[in-house]
Short mmCIF file of C-alpha atoms in Angstrom, two decimals:
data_model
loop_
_atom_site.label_atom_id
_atom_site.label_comp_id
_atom_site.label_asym_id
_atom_site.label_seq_id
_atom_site.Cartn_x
_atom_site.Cartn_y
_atom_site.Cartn_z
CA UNK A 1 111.72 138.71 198.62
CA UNK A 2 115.24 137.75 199.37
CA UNK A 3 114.34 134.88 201.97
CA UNK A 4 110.99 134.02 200.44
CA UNK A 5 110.03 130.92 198.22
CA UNK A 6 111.16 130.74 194.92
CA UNK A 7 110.45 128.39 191.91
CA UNK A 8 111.51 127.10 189.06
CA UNK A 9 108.94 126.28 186.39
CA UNK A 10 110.71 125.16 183.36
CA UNK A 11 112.69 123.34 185.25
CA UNK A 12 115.92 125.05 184.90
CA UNK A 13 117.83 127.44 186.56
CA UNK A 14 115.51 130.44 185.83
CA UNK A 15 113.52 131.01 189.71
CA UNK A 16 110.83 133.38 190.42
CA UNK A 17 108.83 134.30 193.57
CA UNK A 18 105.17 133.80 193.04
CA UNK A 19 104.11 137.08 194.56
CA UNK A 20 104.09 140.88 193.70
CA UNK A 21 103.07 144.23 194.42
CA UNK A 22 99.65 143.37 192.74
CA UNK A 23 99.44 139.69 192.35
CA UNK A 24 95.77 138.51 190.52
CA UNK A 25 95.49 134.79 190.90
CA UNK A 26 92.62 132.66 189.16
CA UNK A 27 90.56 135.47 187.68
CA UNK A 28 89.08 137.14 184.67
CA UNK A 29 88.54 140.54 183.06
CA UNK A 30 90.88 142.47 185.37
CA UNK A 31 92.43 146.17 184.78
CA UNK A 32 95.76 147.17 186.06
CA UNK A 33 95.87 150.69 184.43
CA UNK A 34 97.53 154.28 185.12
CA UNK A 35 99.61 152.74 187.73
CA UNK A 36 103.05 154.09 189.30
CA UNK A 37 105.13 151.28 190.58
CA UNK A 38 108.24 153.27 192.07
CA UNK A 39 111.15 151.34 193.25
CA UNK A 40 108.82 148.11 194.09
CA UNK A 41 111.34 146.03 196.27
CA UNK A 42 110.38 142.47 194.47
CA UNK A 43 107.74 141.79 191.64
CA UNK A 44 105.68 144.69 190.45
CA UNK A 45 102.50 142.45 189.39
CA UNK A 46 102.31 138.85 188.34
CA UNK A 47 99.31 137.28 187.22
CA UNK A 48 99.47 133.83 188.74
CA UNK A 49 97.50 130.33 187.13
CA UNK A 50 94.05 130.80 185.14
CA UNK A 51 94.30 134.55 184.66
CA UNK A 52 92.45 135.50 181.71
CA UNK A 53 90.84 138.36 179.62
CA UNK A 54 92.81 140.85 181.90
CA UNK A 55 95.33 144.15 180.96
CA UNK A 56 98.22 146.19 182.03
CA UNK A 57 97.92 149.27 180.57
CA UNK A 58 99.75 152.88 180.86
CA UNK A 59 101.63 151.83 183.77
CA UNK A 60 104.86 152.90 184.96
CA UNK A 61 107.23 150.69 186.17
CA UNK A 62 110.63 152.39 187.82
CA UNK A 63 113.30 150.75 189.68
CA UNK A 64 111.40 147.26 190.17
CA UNK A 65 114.20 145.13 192.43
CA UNK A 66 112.59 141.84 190.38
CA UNK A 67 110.31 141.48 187.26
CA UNK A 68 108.06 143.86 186.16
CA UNK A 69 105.21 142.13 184.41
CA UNK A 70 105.12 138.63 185.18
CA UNK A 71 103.21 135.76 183.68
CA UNK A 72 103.01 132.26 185.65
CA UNK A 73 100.95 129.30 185.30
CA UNK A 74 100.97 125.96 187.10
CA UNK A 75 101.40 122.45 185.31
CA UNK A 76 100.75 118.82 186.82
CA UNK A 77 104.47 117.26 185.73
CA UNK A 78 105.36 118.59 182.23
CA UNK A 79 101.69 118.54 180.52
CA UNK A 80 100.87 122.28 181.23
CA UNK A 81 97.73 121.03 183.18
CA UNK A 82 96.09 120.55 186.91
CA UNK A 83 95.60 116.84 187.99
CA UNK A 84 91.85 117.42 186.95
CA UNK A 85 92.76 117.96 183.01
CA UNK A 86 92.78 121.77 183.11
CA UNK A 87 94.74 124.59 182.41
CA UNK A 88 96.49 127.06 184.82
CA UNK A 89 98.00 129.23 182.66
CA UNK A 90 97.94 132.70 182.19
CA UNK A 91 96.14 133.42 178.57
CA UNK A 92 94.34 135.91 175.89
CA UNK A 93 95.77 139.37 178.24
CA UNK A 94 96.87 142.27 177.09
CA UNK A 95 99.75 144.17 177.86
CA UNK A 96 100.02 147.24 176.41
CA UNK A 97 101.45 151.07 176.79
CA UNK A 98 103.59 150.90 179.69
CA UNK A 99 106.85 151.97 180.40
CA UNK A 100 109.16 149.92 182.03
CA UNK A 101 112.46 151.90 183.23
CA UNK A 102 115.19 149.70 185.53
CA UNK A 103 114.21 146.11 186.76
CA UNK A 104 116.28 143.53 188.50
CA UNK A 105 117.69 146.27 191.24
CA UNK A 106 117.97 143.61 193.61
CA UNK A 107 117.04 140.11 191.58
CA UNK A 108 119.34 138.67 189.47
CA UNK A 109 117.16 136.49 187.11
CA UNK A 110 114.58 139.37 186.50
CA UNK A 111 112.68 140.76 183.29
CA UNK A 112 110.56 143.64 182.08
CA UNK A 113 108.12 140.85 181.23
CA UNK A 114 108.55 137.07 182.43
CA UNK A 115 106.46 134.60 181.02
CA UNK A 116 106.06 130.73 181.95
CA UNK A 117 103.48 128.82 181.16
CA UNK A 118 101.71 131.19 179.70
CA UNK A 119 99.71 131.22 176.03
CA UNK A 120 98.30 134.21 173.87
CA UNK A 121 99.20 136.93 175.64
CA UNK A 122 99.77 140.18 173.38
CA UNK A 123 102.29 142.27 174.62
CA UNK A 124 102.66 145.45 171.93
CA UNK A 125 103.46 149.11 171.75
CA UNK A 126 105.22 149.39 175.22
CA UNK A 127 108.90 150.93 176.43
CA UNK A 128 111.51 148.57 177.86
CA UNK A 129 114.57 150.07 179.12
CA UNK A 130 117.93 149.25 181.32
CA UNK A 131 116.60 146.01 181.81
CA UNK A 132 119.11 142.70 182.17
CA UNK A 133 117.15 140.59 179.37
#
């Protein structure tokens, strides 16, 4: 991901590559469960816009050159909405069990779990560990 787009959607200096290993864009009810993400070169999974309903469970996540568990929504201006009136944002998943071991190998702004623009998303009962935030 070194040459690819990145973004920055707080508007500050924090960027992030809207892409992953497993990227789920615009969907509901999805499982990403029992999964070994060994040293994935850029983001291990993001869950991009109106992602909702879904869960990361009992994964592990080793070595991850960028973020491990990403979530990213979409805003028209600052108002957290599409042009239409409507949200694209990330909300009600579940991110539970997983253990996250090394991230930011070759990202500098990286995470065990990024989240922007994002709402009511439970994140409980997982490992974090050698991570830069």
């Amino acid at each position: 991901t070194y040459m690819a787009h990145y973004e920055c959607p707080s508007r500050g200096d924090w960027a992030i590559h809207r892409g992953a290993a497993v990227f789920v864009e615009d969907s509901s009810n999805v499982t990403v469960e029992g999964i070994v993400f060994d040293q994935v070169s850029g983001n291990a999974v993001l869950f991009s816009d109106a992602v909702n309903g879904s869960t990361i469970r009992k994964c592990l996540f080793d070595r991850v050159g960028d973020s491990a568990i990403a979530m990213l929504g979409s805003s028209h201006l600052m108002l957290g909405l599409t042009s239409e009136g409507s949200g694209k944002f990330p909300s009600n998943n579940l991110i539970e069990g997983n253990l996250i071991d090394t991230v930011g190998v070759y990202g500098k702004q990286t995470s065990a779990y990024f989240k922007a623009k994002s709402k009511g998303n439970v994140v409980r009962n997982n490992v974090f560990m050698n991570g830069h935030r």
